[in-house]
PDB file of C-alpha atoms and ligand atoms in Angstrom:
ATOM      1  CA  UNK A   2       0.149   0.043   0.136  1.00  0.00           C
ATOM      2  CA  UNK A   3       1.228   3.481  -0.891  1.00  0.00           C
ATOM      3  CA  UNK A   4       1.520   6.332   1.599  1.00  0.00           C
ATOM      4  CA  UNK A   5      -1.145   9.012   1.740  1.00  0.00           C
ATOM      5  CA  UNK A   6      -1.731  12.247   3.675  1.00  0.00           C
ATOM      6  CA  UNK A   7      -4.963  13.337   4.905  1.00  0.00           C
ATOM      7  CA  UNK A   8      -5.177  16.925   3.719  1.00  0.00           C
ATOM      8  CA  UNK A   9      -8.083  17.974   5.825  1.00  0.00           C
ATOM      9  CA  UNK A  10      -9.532  16.418   8.998  1.00  0.00           C
ATOM     10  CA  UNK A  11     -11.186  17.625  12.194  1.00  0.00           C
ATOM     11  CA  UNK A  12      -9.357  15.424  14.513  1.00  0.00           C
ATOM     12  CA  UNK A  13     -10.509  17.234  17.660  1.00  0.00           C
ATOM     13  CA  UNK A  14     -14.280  16.570  16.752  1.00  0.00           C
ATOM     14  CA  UNK A  15     -13.596  12.687  17.361  1.00  0.00           C
ATOM     15  CA  UNK A  16     -14.198  11.448  20.817  1.00  0.00           C
ATOM     16  CA  UNK A  17     -10.946  10.725  22.818  1.00  0.00           C
ATOM     17  CA  UNK A  18     -11.132   7.050  22.300  1.00  0.00           C
ATOM     18  CA  UNK A  19     -11.638   7.528  18.476  1.00  0.00           C
ATOM     19  CA  UNK A  20      -8.787   9.964  18.325  1.00  0.00           C
ATOM     20  CA  UNK A  21      -6.359   7.297  19.987  1.00  0.00           C
ATOM     21  CA  UNK A  22      -7.514   4.493  17.504  1.00  0.00           C
ATOM     22  CA  UNK A  23      -7.257   6.582  14.586  1.00  0.00           C
ATOM     23  CA  UNK A  24      -3.689   7.731  15.460  1.00  0.00           C
ATOM     24  CA  UNK A  25      -2.932   3.994  16.382  1.00  0.00           C
ATOM     25  CA  UNK A  26      -4.203   2.828  13.011  1.00  0.00           C
ATOM     26  CA  UNK A  27      -2.173   5.330  10.745  1.00  0.00           C
ATOM     27  CA  UNK A  28       0.872   3.297  10.263  1.00  0.00           C
ATOM     28  CA  UNK A  29      -1.083   0.172   9.337  1.00  0.00           C
ATOM     29  CA  UNK A  30      -3.275   2.276   6.773  1.00  0.00           C
ATOM     30  CA  UNK A  31       0.079   3.880   5.629  1.00  0.00           C
ATOM     31  CA  UNK A  32      -1.177   7.286   6.287  1.00  0.00           C
ATOM     32  CA  UNK A  33       1.852   9.460   7.158  1.00  0.00           C
ATOM     33  CA  UNK A  34       0.272  12.675   8.483  1.00  0.00           C
ATOM     34  CA  UNK A  35      -3.024  14.417   9.137  1.00  0.00           C
ATOM     35  CA  UNK A  36      -3.508  18.080   8.391  1.00  0.00           C
ATOM     36  CA  UNK A  37      -5.771  18.874  11.146  1.00  0.00           C
ATOM     37  CA  UNK A  38      -7.933  22.098  10.759  1.00  0.00           C
ATOM     38  CA  UNK A  39      -9.472  23.898  13.809  1.00  0.00           C
ATOM     39  CA  UNK A  40     -13.097  25.296  14.213  1.00  0.00           C
ATOM     40  CA  UNK A  41     -12.207  27.864  16.724  1.00  0.00           C
ATOM     41  CA  UNK A  42      -9.803  28.844  19.434  1.00  0.00           C
ATOM     42  CA  UNK A  43     -10.477  25.892  21.732  1.00  0.00           C
ATOM     43  CA  UNK A  44     -10.098  23.631  18.797  1.00  0.00           C
ATOM     44  CA  UNK A  45      -6.782  25.121  17.931  1.00  0.00           C
ATOM     45  CA  UNK A  46      -5.402  24.949  21.471  1.00  0.00           C
ATOM     46  CA  UNK A  47      -6.292  21.319  21.473  1.00  0.00           C
ATOM     47  CA  UNK A  48      -4.609  20.475  18.111  1.00  0.00           C
ATOM     48  CA  UNK A  49      -1.572  22.217  18.982  1.00  0.00           C
ATOM     49  CA  UNK A  50      -1.344  20.157  22.247  1.00  0.00           C
ATOM     50  CA  UNK A  51      -1.885  16.899  20.065  1.00  0.00           C
ATOM     51  CA  UNK A  52       0.666  17.822  17.575  1.00  0.00           C
ATOM     52  CA  UNK A  53       3.233  18.212  20.294  1.00  0.00           C
ATOM     53  CA  UNK A  54       2.669  14.577  21.564  1.00  0.00           C
ATOM     54  CA  UNK A  55       2.267  13.251  17.924  1.00  0.00           C
ATOM     55  CA  UNK A  56       4.240  14.698  15.115  1.00  0.00           C
ATOM     56  CA  UNK A  57       1.925  13.268  12.508  1.00  0.00           C
ATOM     57  CA  UNK A  58      -0.744  15.636  13.669  1.00  0.00           C
ATOM     58  CA  UNK A  59       0.006  18.811  11.654  1.00  0.00           C
ATOM     59  CA  UNK A  60      -2.272  21.618  12.937  1.00  0.00           C
ATOM     60  CA  UNK A  61      -3.863  24.604  11.157  1.00  0.00           C
ATOM     61  CA  UNK A  62      -5.414  27.476  12.957  1.00  0.00           C
ATOM     62  CA  UNK A  63      -8.508  29.148  12.005  1.00  0.00           C
ATOM     63  CA  UNK A  64     -12.274  29.804  12.684  1.00  0.00           C
ATOM     64  CA  UNK A  65     -14.780  27.613  10.731  1.00  0.00           C
ATOM     65  CA  UNK A  66     -17.307  29.866   8.918  1.00  0.00           C
ATOM     66  CA  UNK A  67     -20.432  27.741   9.259  1.00  0.00           C
ATOM     67  CA  UNK A  68     -20.991  29.015  12.798  1.00  0.00           C
ATOM     68  CA  UNK A  69     -22.000  32.423  14.514  1.00  0.00           C
ATOM     69  CA  UNK A  70     -19.030  34.813  14.355  1.00  0.00           C
ATOM     70  CA  UNK A  71     -16.472  34.827  17.073  1.00  0.00           C
ATOM     71  CA  UNK A  72     -16.540  37.360  19.829  1.00  0.00           C
ATOM     72  CA  UNK A  73     -13.807  40.194  19.538  1.00  0.00           C
ATOM     73  CA  UNK A  74     -12.049  38.651  22.402  1.00  0.00           C
ATOM     74  CA  UNK A  75     -11.829  35.224  20.615  1.00  0.00           C
ATOM     75  CA  UNK A  76     -10.798  36.906  17.392  1.00  0.00           C
ATOM     76  CA  UNK A  77      -7.810  38.751  19.041  1.00  0.00           C
ATOM     77  CA  UNK A  78      -6.800  35.637  20.938  1.00  0.00           C
ATOM     78  CA  UNK A  79      -6.813  33.708  17.558  1.00  0.00           C
ATOM     79  CA  UNK A  80      -4.648  36.474  16.067  1.00  0.00           C
ATOM     80  CA  UNK A  81      -2.287  36.256  18.914  1.00  0.00           C
ATOM     81  CA  UNK A  82      -2.121  32.593  18.532  1.00  0.00           C
ATOM     82  CA  UNK A  83      -1.187  32.858  14.927  1.00  0.00           C
ATOM     83  CA  UNK A  84       1.544  35.297  15.568  1.00  0.00           C
ATOM     84  CA  UNK A  85       3.105  33.181  18.724  1.00  0.00           C
ATOM     85  CA  UNK A  86       2.834  29.779  17.404  1.00  0.00           C
ATOM     86  CA  UNK A  87       3.756  30.441  13.840  1.00  0.00           C
ATOM     87  CA  UNK A  88       6.269  27.782  13.781  1.00  0.00           C
ATOM     88  CA  UNK A  89       4.049  25.259  15.265  1.00  0.00           C
ATOM     89  CA  UNK A  90       1.191  25.204  12.846  1.00  0.00           C
ATOM     90  CA  UNK A  91       1.165  24.588   8.988  1.00  0.00           C
ATOM     91  CA  UNK A  92      -1.534  26.573   7.725  1.00  0.00           C
ATOM     92  CA  UNK A  93      -4.636  29.064   8.484  1.00  0.00           C
ATOM     93  CA  UNK A  94      -7.793  27.207   8.551  1.00  0.00           C
ATOM     94  CA  UNK A  95     -10.448  26.285   8.215  1.00  0.00           C
ATOM     95  CA  UNK A  96     -11.604  29.717   7.262  1.00  0.00           C
ATOM     96  CA  UNK A  97     -14.088  30.906   4.525  1.00  0.00           C
ATOM     97  CA  UNK A  98     -17.703  31.903   4.100  1.00  0.00           C
ATOM     98  CA  UNK A  99     -21.010  30.354   5.569  1.00  0.00           C
ATOM     99  CA  UNK A 100     -22.480  28.858   2.573  1.00  0.00           C
ATOM    100  CA  UNK A 101     -24.843  26.192   4.255  1.00  0.00           C
ATOM    101  CA  UNK A 102     -25.690  28.270   7.086  1.00  0.00           C
ATOM    102  CA  UNK A 103     -26.971  30.853   4.728  1.00  0.00           C
ATOM    103  CA  UNK A 104     -29.096  28.468   2.684  1.00  0.00           C
ATOM    104  CA  UNK A 105     -31.093  27.822   6.105  1.00  0.00           C
ATOM    105  CA  UNK A 106     -31.106  31.385   7.179  1.00  0.00           C
ATOM    106  CA  UNK A 107     -30.781  33.816   4.261  1.00  0.00           C
ATOM    107  CA  UNK A 108     -31.053  36.844   6.526  1.00  0.00           C
ATOM    108  CA  UNK A 109     -27.362  36.222   7.902  1.00  0.00           C
ATOM    109  CA  UNK A 110     -25.306  39.188   6.675  1.00  0.00           C
ATOM    110  CA  UNK A 111     -22.245  37.972   4.600  1.00  0.00           C
ATOM    111  CA  UNK A 112     -20.285  41.209   5.175  1.00  0.00           C
ATOM    112  CA  UNK A 113     -18.991  40.563   8.778  1.00  0.00           C
ATOM    113  CA  UNK A 114     -17.929  37.083   7.501  1.00  0.00           C
ATOM    114  CA  UNK A 115     -16.024  38.577   4.593  1.00  0.00           C
ATOM    115  CA  UNK A 116     -14.364  40.898   7.001  1.00  0.00           C
ATOM    116  CA  UNK A 117     -12.965  38.175   9.179  1.00  0.00           C
ATOM    117  CA  UNK A 118     -11.986  36.223   6.201  1.00  0.00           C
ATOM    118  CA  UNK A 119      -9.960  39.076   4.766  1.00  0.00           C
ATOM    119  CA  UNK A 120      -8.345  39.350   8.252  1.00  0.00           C
ATOM    120  CA  UNK A 121      -7.110  35.711   7.960  1.00  0.00           C
ATOM    121  CA  UNK A 122      -5.963  36.271   4.223  1.00  0.00           C
ATOM    122  CA  UNK A 123      -4.034  39.254   5.317  1.00  0.00           C
ATOM    123  CA  UNK A 124      -2.457  37.193   7.967  1.00  0.00           C
ATOM    124  CA  UNK A 125      -1.653  34.309   5.655  1.00  0.00           C
ATOM    125  CA  UNK A 126       0.075  36.756   3.412  1.00  0.00           C
ATOM    126  CA  UNK A 127       1.939  38.190   6.411  1.00  0.00           C
ATOM    127  CA  UNK A 128       2.993  34.941   7.891  1.00  0.00           C
ATOM    128  CA  UNK A 129       3.650  33.375   4.324  1.00  0.00           C
ATOM    129  CA  UNK A 130       1.364  30.377   5.441  1.00  0.00           C
ATOM    130  CA  UNK A 131      -0.975  28.362   3.127  1.00  0.00           C
ATOM    131  CA  UNK A 132      -4.752  29.059   3.974  1.00  0.00           C
ATOM    132  CA  UNK A 133      -7.450  26.443   4.055  1.00  0.00           C
ATOM    133  CA  UNK A 134     -10.715  27.479   2.511  1.00  0.00           C
ATOM    134  CA  UNK A 135     -14.303  26.653   2.977  1.00  0.00           C
ATOM    135  CA  UNK A 136     -15.991  28.331  -0.038  1.00  0.00           C
ATOM    136  CA  UNK A 137     -18.379  26.776  -2.323  1.00  0.00           C
ATOM    137  CA  UNK A 138     -20.745  27.444  -5.156  1.00  0.00           C
ATOM    138  CA  UNK A 139     -21.265  31.410  -5.555  1.00  0.00           C
ATOM    139  CA  UNK A 140     -18.980  31.904  -2.387  1.00  0.00           C
ATOM    140  CA  UNK A 141     -15.893  30.778  -4.273  1.00  0.00           C
ATOM    141  CA  UNK A 142     -15.578  33.788  -6.632  1.00  0.00           C
ATOM    142  CA  UNK A 143     -15.902  36.296  -3.837  1.00  0.00           C
ATOM    143  CA  UNK A 144     -13.035  34.292  -1.976  1.00  0.00           C
ATOM    144  CA  UNK A 145     -10.981  34.362  -5.348  1.00  0.00           C
ATOM    145  CA  UNK A 146     -11.351  38.092  -5.389  1.00  0.00           C
ATOM    146  CA  UNK A 147      -9.865  38.463  -1.796  1.00  0.00           C
ATOM    147  CA  UNK A 148      -7.102  36.051  -2.439  1.00  0.00           C
ATOM    148  CA  UNK A 149      -6.094  38.068  -5.643  1.00  0.00           C
ATOM    149  CA  UNK A 150      -6.488  41.362  -3.877  1.00  0.00           C
ATOM    150  CA  UNK A 151      -3.907  40.317  -1.241  1.00  0.00           C
ATOM    151  CA  UNK A 152      -1.666  38.297  -3.881  1.00  0.00           C
ATOM    152  CA  UNK A 153      -2.173  35.117  -1.762  1.00  0.00           C
ATOM    153  CA  UNK A 154      -1.414  32.170  -3.836  1.00  0.00           C
ATOM    154  CA  UNK A 155      -1.190  29.062  -1.436  1.00  0.00           C
ATOM    155  CA  UNK A 156      -4.720  28.378  -1.267  1.00  0.00           C
ATOM    156  CA  UNK A 157      -6.463  25.138  -0.661  1.00  0.00           C
ATOM    157  CA  UNK A 158     -10.255  24.893  -1.342  1.00  0.00           C
ATOM    158  CA  UNK A 159     -11.137  21.775   0.481  1.00  0.00           C
ATOM    159  CA  UNK A 160     -14.199  19.811  -0.688  1.00  0.00           C
ATOM    160  CA  UNK A 161     -14.752  22.319  -3.470  1.00  0.00           C
ATOM    161  CA  UNK A 162     -17.891  22.502  -5.581  1.00  0.00           C
ATOM    162  CA  UNK A 163     -18.523  25.307  -8.134  1.00  0.00           C
ATOM    163  CA  UNK A 164     -19.189  26.617 -11.494  1.00  0.00           C
ATOM    164  CA  UNK A 165     -16.874  26.008 -14.536  1.00  0.00           C
ATOM    165  CA  UNK A 166     -15.581  29.681 -14.710  1.00  0.00           C
ATOM    166  CA  UNK A 167     -14.530  29.657 -11.174  1.00  0.00           C
ATOM    167  CA  UNK A 168     -12.776  26.263 -11.695  1.00  0.00           C
ATOM    168  CA  UNK A 169     -10.816  27.556 -14.641  1.00  0.00           C
ATOM    169  CA  UNK A 170      -9.910  30.833 -12.582  1.00  0.00           C
ATOM    170  CA  UNK A 171      -8.723  28.461  -9.603  1.00  0.00           C
ATOM    171  CA  UNK A 172      -6.783  26.399 -11.942  1.00  0.00           C
ATOM    172  CA  UNK A 173      -5.102  29.596 -13.499  1.00  0.00           C
ATOM    173  CA  UNK A 174      -4.282  30.898 -10.034  1.00  0.00           C
ATOM    174  CA  UNK A 175      -2.554  27.780  -8.932  1.00  0.00           C
ATOM    175  CA  UNK A 176      -4.983  27.116  -6.207  1.00  0.00           C
ATOM    176  CA  UNK A 177      -5.329  23.287  -4.885  1.00  0.00           C
ATOM    177  CA  UNK A 178      -8.585  21.571  -4.294  1.00  0.00           C
ATOM    178  CA  UNK A 179      -9.118  18.226  -2.328  1.00  0.00           C
ATOM    179  CA  UNK A 180     -11.171  15.379  -3.013  1.00  0.00           C
ATOM    180  CA  UNK A 181     -13.355  13.603  -0.202  1.00  0.00           C
ATOM    181  CA  UNK A 182     -14.678  10.037  -0.160  1.00  0.00           C
ATOM    182  CA  UNK A 183     -17.905  11.260  -1.882  1.00  0.00           C
ATOM    183  CA  UNK A 184     -16.119  11.070  -5.038  1.00  0.00           C
ATOM    184  CA  UNK A 185     -17.038   7.340  -5.002  1.00  0.00           C
ATOM    185  CA  UNK A 186     -20.647   8.198  -5.638  1.00  0.00           C
ATOM    186  CA  UNK A 187     -21.136  11.893  -6.401  1.00  0.00           C
ATOM    187  CA  UNK A 188     -21.144  12.636 -10.132  1.00  0.00           C
ATOM    188  CA  UNK A 189     -20.592  16.447  -9.677  1.00  0.00           C
ATOM    189  CA  UNK A 190     -17.242  15.564  -7.767  1.00  0.00           C
ATOM    190  CA  UNK A 191     -16.430  13.102 -10.327  1.00  0.00           C
ATOM    191  CA  UNK A 192     -16.568  15.790 -13.059  1.00  0.00           C
ATOM    192  CA  UNK A 193     -14.348  18.080 -11.155  1.00  0.00           C
ATOM    193  CA  UNK A 194     -11.656  15.213 -10.869  1.00  0.00           C
ATOM    194  CA  UNK A 195     -11.682  15.001 -14.586  1.00  0.00           C
ATOM    195  CA  UNK A 196     -11.423  18.824 -15.144  1.00  0.00           C
ATOM    196  CA  UNK A 197      -9.008  19.795 -12.293  1.00  0.00           C
ATOM    197  CA  UNK A 198      -5.282  19.045 -13.037  1.00  0.00           C
ATOM    198  CA  UNK A 199      -3.796  16.387 -10.658  1.00  0.00           C
ATOM    199  CA  UNK A 200      -0.835  18.599  -9.935  1.00  0.00           C
ATOM    200  CA  UNK A 201      -3.232  20.833  -7.928  1.00  0.00           C
ATOM    201  CA  UNK A 202      -5.091  18.095  -6.173  1.00  0.00           C
ATOM    202  CA  UNK A 203      -4.929  16.580  -2.810  1.00  0.00           C
ATOM    203  CA  UNK A 204      -7.226  14.089  -0.774  1.00  0.00           C
ATOM    204  CA  UNK A 205      -8.980  14.367   2.589  1.00  0.00           C
ATOM    205  CA  UNK A 206     -11.686  12.734   4.669  1.00  0.00           C
ATOM    206  CA  UNK A 207     -13.144  15.935   6.344  1.00  0.00           C
ATOM    207  CA  UNK A 208     -13.671  13.384   9.265  1.00  0.00           C
ATOM    208  CA  UNK A 209     -15.659  12.982  11.190  1.00  0.00           C
ATOM    209  CA  UNK A 210     -18.068  14.070   8.549  1.00  0.00           C
ATOM    210  CA  UNK A 211     -20.030  10.865   7.585  1.00  0.00           C
ATOM    211  CA  UNK A 212     -20.058   9.547   3.974  1.00  0.00           C
ATOM    212  CA  UNK A 213     -22.704   7.458   1.962  1.00  0.00           C
ATOM    213  CA  UNK A 214     -22.445   4.680  -0.406  1.00  0.00           C
ATOM    214  CA  UNK A 215     -19.890   2.124   0.489  1.00  0.00           C
ATOM    215  CA  UNK A 216     -18.952   4.139   3.492  1.00  0.00           C
ATOM    216  CA  UNK A 217     -22.532   4.270   4.823  1.00  0.00           C
ATOM    217  CA  UNK A 218     -22.796   3.797   8.563  1.00  0.00           C
ATOM    218  CA  UNK A 219     -19.014   3.713   8.904  1.00  0.00           C
ATOM    219  CA  UNK A 220     -16.973   6.181  11.221  1.00  0.00           C
ATOM    220  CA  UNK A 221     -14.916   8.349   8.753  1.00  0.00           C
ATOM    221  CA  UNK A 222     -11.275   7.358   8.886  1.00  0.00           C
ATOM    222  CA  UNK A 223      -8.047   8.297   7.035  1.00  0.00           C
ATOM    223  CA  UNK A 224      -7.841   4.684   5.668  1.00  0.00           C
ATOM    224  CA  UNK A 225     -10.665   5.705   3.408  1.00  0.00           C
ATOM    225  CA  UNK A 226      -8.220   7.841   1.505  1.00  0.00           C
ATOM    226  CA  UNK A 227      -6.939   5.016  -0.609  1.00  0.00           C
ATOM    227  CA  UNK A 228     -10.402   4.512  -2.094  1.00  0.00           C
ATOM    228  CA  UNK A 229     -10.119   8.116  -3.158  1.00  0.00           C
ATOM    229  CA  UNK A 230      -6.830   7.657  -4.779  1.00  0.00           C
ATOM    230  CA  UNK A 231      -8.138   4.480  -6.793  1.00  0.00           C
ATOM    231  CA  UNK A 232     -11.135   6.495  -8.052  1.00  0.00           C
ATOM    232  CA  UNK A 233      -8.976   9.420  -9.078  1.00  0.00           C
ATOM    233  CA  UNK A 234      -6.678   7.041 -10.959  1.00  0.00           C
ATOM    234  CA  UNK A 235      -9.629   5.476 -12.483  1.00  0.00           C
ATOM    235  CA  UNK A 236     -11.491   8.682 -13.633  1.00  0.00           C
ATOM    236  CA  UNK A 237      -8.354  10.012 -14.940  1.00  0.00           C
ATOM    237  CA  UNK A 238      -7.169   7.045 -16.533  1.00  0.00           C
ATOM    238  CA  UNK A 239      -3.772   7.563 -14.861  1.00  0.00           C
ATOM    239  CA  UNK A 240      -1.543   4.844 -13.526  1.00  0.00           C
ATOM    240  CA  UNK A 241      -2.398   4.398  -9.794  1.00  0.00           C
ATOM    241  CA  UNK A 242       1.259   4.611  -8.526  1.00  0.00           C
ATOM    242  CA  UNK A 243       1.582   7.907 -10.531  1.00  0.00           C
ATOM    243  CA  UNK A 244      -1.490   9.107  -8.779  1.00  0.00           C
ATOM    244  CA  UNK A 245      -0.400   8.186  -5.384  1.00  0.00           C
ATOM    245  CA  UNK A 246       2.926   9.914  -5.875  1.00  0.00           C
ATOM    246  CA  UNK A 247       1.469  12.979  -7.171  1.00  0.00           C
ATOM    247  CA  UNK A 248      -1.124  13.272  -4.337  1.00  0.00           C
ATOM    248  CA  UNK A 249       1.475  12.810  -1.687  1.00  0.00           C
ATOM    249  CA  UNK A 250       3.960  15.191  -3.092  1.00  0.00           C
ATOM    250  CA  UNK A 251       1.392  17.782  -3.728  1.00  0.00           C
ATOM    251  CA  UNK A 252       0.284  17.670  -0.017  1.00  0.00           C
ATOM    252  CA  UNK A 253       3.961  17.579   1.363  1.00  0.00           C
ATOM    253  CA  UNK A 254       4.997  20.569  -0.762  1.00  0.00           C
ATOM    254  CA  UNK A 255       1.890  22.612  -0.286  1.00  0.00           C
ATOM    255  CA  UNK A 256       1.833  22.280   3.537  1.00  0.00           C
ATOM    256  CA  UNK A 257       5.591  22.360   3.772  1.00  0.00           C
ATOM    257  CA  UNK A 258       5.458  19.110   5.684  1.00  0.00           C
ATOM    258  CA  UNK A 259       8.586  17.914   7.398  1.00  0.00           C
ATOM    259  CA  UNK A 260       8.967  15.004   9.575  1.00  0.00           C
TER     260      UNK A 260
HETATM  261 ZN1   ZN B   8     -13.653  20.953   7.278  1.00  0.00          ZN
END
């Protein structure tokens, strides 16, 4: 089995026992590292702590957009953490815009979220760190505008979904996307795999988010990454070994992962 890296997982959202089981199972599943994004300040603290115990945990610090905005206090604490711990985290994330929350409640004002996101983008530029984005469908062009405005190029749109024009713009700008286990059964994602260059692609579980199809009823775990690599090779008609190598190198280089 070839080595893989989970480019996006919420490790702190699993129970303590599940976290232990996942970390213990990584070697057997040939999973070399986990890029662990934070949802908020508490989450960032937990992940930094976990990364000090287990070097395969590569933390990212951010504030997930699909929730109420952070208090001023939490915002400044996050900024402080970003400045102080800059050698201990690999990226800024998960950040972005609240697409699904707005679907449920269209009255939510987007402006405050854009403002917060712009702060994180500025920070990414200032600290020269990659940024992990949650920005789908019509939110993606707004985020592209912001990235272009601040000349931030190391952008990873995780679990991306969007229109053809935006996909082309993202490819041109050198942005990366990552593919989740839903590529086994979602035609929208299968088309994206066919249209996006392998050189700008990574794979992720977004665990503990649950999946359907062959994964129905299973706890989302990094060993599912192998099924994604196989599906990408099948859809792109590429040699499986080449796909594994490219995905691995992309993630390692994008996140500047060292052992
Ligand atoms: Zn996520």
